[in-house]
CSV table of C-alpha atoms in Angstrom, one decimal:
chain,number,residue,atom,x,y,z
A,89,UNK,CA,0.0,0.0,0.0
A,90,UNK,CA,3.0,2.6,0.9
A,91,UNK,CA,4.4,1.9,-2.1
A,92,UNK,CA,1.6,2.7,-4.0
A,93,UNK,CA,1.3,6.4,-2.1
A,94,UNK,CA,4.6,7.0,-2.8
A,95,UNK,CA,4.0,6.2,-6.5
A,96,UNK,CA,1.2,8.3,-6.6
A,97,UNK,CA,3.0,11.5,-4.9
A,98,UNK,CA,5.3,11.0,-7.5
A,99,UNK,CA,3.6,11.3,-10.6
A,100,UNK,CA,1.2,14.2,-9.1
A,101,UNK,CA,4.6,15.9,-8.2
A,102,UNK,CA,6.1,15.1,-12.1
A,103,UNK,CA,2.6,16.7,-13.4
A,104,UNK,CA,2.2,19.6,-10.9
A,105,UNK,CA,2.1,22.7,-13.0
A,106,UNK,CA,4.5,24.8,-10.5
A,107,UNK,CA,7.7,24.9,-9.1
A,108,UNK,CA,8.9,27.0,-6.2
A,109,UNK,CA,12.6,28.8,-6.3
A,110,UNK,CA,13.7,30.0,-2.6
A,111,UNK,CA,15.0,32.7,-1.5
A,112,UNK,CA,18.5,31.2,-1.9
A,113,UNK,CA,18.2,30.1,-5.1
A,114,UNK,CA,17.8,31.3,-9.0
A,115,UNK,CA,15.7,29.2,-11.2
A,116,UNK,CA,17.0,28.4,-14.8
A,117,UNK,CA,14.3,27.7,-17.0
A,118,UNK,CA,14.7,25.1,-19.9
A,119,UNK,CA,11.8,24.8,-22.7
A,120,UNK,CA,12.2,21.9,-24.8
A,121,UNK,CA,15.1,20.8,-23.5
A,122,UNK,CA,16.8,24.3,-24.3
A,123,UNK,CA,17.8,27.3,-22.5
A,124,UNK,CA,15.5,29.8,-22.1
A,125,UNK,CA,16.0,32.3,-19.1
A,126,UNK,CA,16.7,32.6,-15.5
A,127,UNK,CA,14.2,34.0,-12.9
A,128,UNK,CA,14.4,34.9,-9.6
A,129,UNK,CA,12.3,33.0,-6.1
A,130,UNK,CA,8.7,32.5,-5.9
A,131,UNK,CA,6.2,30.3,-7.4
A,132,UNK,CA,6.8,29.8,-10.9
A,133,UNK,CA,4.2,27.7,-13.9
A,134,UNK,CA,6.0,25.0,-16.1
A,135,UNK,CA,4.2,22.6,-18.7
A,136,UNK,CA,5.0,19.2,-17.4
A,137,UNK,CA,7.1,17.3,-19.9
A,138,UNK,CA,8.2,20.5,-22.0
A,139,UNK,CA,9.6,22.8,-19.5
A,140,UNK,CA,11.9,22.1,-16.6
A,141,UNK,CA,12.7,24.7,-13.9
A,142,UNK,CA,16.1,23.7,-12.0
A,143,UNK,CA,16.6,26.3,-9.1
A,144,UNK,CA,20.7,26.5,-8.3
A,145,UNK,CA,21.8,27.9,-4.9
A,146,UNK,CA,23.4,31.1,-5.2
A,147,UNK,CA,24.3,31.6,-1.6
A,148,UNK,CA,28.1,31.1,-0.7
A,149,UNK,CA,29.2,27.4,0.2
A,150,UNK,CA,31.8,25.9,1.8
A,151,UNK,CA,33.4,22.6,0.8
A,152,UNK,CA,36.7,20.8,2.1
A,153,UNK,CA,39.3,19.3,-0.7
A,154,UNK,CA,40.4,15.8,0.6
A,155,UNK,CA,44.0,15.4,1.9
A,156,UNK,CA,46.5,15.3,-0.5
A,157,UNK,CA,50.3,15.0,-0.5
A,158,UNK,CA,52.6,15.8,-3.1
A,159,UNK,CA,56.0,16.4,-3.5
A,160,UNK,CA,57.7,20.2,-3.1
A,161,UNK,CA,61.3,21.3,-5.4
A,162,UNK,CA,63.3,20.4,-2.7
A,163,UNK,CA,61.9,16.8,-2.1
A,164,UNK,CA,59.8,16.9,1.1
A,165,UNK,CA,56.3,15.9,1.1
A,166,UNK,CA,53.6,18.2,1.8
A,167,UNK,CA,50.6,16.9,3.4
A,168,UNK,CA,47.2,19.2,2.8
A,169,UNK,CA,43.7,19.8,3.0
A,170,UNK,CA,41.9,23.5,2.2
A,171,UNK,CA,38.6,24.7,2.8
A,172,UNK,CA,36.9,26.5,-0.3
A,173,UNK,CA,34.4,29.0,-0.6
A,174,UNK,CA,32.1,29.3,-3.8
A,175,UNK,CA,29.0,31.2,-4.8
A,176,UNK,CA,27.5,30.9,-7.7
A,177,UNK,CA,27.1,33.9,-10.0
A,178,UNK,CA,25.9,32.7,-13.1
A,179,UNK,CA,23.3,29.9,-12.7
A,180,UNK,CA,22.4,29.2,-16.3
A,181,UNK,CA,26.5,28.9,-17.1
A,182,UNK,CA,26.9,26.9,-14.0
A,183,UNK,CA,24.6,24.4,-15.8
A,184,UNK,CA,25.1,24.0,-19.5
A,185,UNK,CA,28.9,25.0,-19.7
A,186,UNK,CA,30.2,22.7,-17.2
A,187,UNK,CA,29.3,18.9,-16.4
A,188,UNK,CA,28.2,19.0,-12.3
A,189,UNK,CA,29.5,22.3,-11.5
A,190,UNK,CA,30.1,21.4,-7.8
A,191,UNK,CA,32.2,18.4,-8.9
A,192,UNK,CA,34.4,20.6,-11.1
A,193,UNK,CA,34.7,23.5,-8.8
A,194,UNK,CA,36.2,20.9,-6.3
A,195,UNK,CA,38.5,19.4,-8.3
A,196,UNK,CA,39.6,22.8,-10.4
A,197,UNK,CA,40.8,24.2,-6.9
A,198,UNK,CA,42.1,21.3,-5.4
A,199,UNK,CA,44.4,20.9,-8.6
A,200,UNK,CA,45.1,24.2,-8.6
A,201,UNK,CA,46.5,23.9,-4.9
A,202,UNK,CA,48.4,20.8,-5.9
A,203,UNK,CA,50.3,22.8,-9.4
A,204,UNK,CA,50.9,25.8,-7.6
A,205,UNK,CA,51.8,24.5,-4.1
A,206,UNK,CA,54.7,22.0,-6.1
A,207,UNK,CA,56.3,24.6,-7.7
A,208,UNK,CA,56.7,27.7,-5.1
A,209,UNK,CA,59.7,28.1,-3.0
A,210,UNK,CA,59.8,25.9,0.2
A,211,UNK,CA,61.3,27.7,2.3
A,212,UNK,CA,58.4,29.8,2.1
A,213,UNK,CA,56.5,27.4,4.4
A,214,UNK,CA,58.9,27.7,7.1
A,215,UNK,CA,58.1,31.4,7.7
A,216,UNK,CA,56.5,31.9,11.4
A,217,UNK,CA,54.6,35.2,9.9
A,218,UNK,CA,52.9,33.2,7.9
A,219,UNK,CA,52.7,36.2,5.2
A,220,UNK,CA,54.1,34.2,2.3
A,221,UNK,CA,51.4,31.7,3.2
A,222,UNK,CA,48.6,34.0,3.0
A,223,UNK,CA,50.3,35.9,-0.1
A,224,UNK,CA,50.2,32.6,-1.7
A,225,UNK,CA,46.4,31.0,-0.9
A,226,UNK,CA,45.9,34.8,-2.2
A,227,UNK,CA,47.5,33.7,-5.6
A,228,UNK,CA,45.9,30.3,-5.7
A,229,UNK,CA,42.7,31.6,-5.0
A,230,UNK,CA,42.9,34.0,-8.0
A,231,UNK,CA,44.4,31.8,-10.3
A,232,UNK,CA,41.4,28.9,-9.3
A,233,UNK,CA,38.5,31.8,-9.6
A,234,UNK,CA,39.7,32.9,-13.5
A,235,UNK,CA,39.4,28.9,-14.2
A,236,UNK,CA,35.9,28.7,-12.5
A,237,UNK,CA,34.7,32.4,-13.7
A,238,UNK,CA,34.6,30.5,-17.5
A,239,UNK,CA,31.2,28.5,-15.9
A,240,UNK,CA,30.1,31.3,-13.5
A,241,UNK,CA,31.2,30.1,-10.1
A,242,UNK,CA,33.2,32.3,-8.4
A,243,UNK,CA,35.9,31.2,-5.5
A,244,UNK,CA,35.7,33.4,-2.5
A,245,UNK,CA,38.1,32.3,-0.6
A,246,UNK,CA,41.0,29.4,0.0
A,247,UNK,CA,42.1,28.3,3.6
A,248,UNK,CA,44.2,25.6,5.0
A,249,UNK,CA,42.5,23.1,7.0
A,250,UNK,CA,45.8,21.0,7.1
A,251,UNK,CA,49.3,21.8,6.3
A,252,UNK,CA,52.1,19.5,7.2
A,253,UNK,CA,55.8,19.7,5.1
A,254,UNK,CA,58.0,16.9,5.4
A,255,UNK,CA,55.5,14.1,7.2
A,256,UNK,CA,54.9,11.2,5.3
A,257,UNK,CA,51.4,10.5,6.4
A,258,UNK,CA,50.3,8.0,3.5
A,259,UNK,CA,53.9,6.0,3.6
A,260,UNK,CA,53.1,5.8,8.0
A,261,UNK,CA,49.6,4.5,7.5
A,262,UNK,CA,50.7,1.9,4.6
A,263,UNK,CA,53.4,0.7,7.0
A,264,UNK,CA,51.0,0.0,9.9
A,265,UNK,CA,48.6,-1.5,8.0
A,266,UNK,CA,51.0,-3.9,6.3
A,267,UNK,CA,52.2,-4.6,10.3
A,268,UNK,CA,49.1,-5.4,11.4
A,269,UNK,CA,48.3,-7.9,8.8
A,270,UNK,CA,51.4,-9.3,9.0
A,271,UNK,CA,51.3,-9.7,12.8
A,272,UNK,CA,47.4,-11.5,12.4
A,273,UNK,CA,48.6,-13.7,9.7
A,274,UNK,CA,51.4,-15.3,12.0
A,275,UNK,CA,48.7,-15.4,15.2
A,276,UNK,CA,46.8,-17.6,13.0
């Protein structure tokens, strides 16, 4: 019987002539399959099966790059993570130039990081004031937002969430992991 409801729900919510856009949001309109123009919140009329009205958040969000190491000029690893905040400014070119625009964003920036963190000076890093750090999440940040601007997301801002040079984190965990199977296989 529920799943009948459910069914039900469904196809009144596939043929329901209106769609809502939040406050948040901006709604880009499709006709046909095809852009037609973007509209603001409220309470909007669509033909079920011929339009499509896909709102898009345009408040700023905040995602987290996973942990990456790579390797600096002089050879030591550097261990990060970054926080990254994005708004969208374009809605409609957040949607039909770019496959999953979130996705994209994320990985845009958290290559970015990885080219431009490689080749910058080292010794950099070591600097207490942490000035060169900021100058250069500055830089990245600028350099990630022109990429991202092409599909109308714009970066905000670039932090560190973690920053370690010259730990080798992966190698550490590989090594106890390879212990601990080792030392189970010979209790057995």
């Amino acid at each position: 019987m529920s799943d009948l409801i459910r069914l039900l729900i469904e196809i009144w919510a596939a043929v329901w002539p209106f769609r809502l856009v939040r406050s948040w949001q901006q709604g880009v309109w499709f006709v046909c399959g095809r852009y037609w123009r973007t509209v603001g919140p409220g309470c909007w009329p669509v033909v079920p099966f011929f339009m499509e009205l896909r709102p898009v958040e345009v408040v700023p969000s905040i995602w987290a790059t996973p942990l990456q190491a790579i390797t600096l000029r002089d050879k030591r690893a550097l261990t990060y993570s970054a926080m990254v905040t994005v708004r969208v400014e374009d809605p409609a070119a957040a949607l039909n130039l770019v496959d999953e625009w979130p996705e994209s964003t994320l990985e845009l920036v958290s290559g970015q990081l990885s080219e431009t963190l490689a080749e910058v000076d080292p010794e950099g890093f070591d600097d207490p004031s942490y000035k060169k750090r900021a100058n250069l999440m500055e830089r990245i940040r600028e350099a990630a937002d022109a990429e991202t601007r092409k599909f109308g997301v714009r970066v905000e801002k670039v932090r560190f969430n973690n920053f370690a040079v010259g730990v080798r984190t992966v190698r550490l965990l590989i090594d106890r992991a390879t212990t601990a199977d080792h030392l189970t296989t010979r209790a057995v």
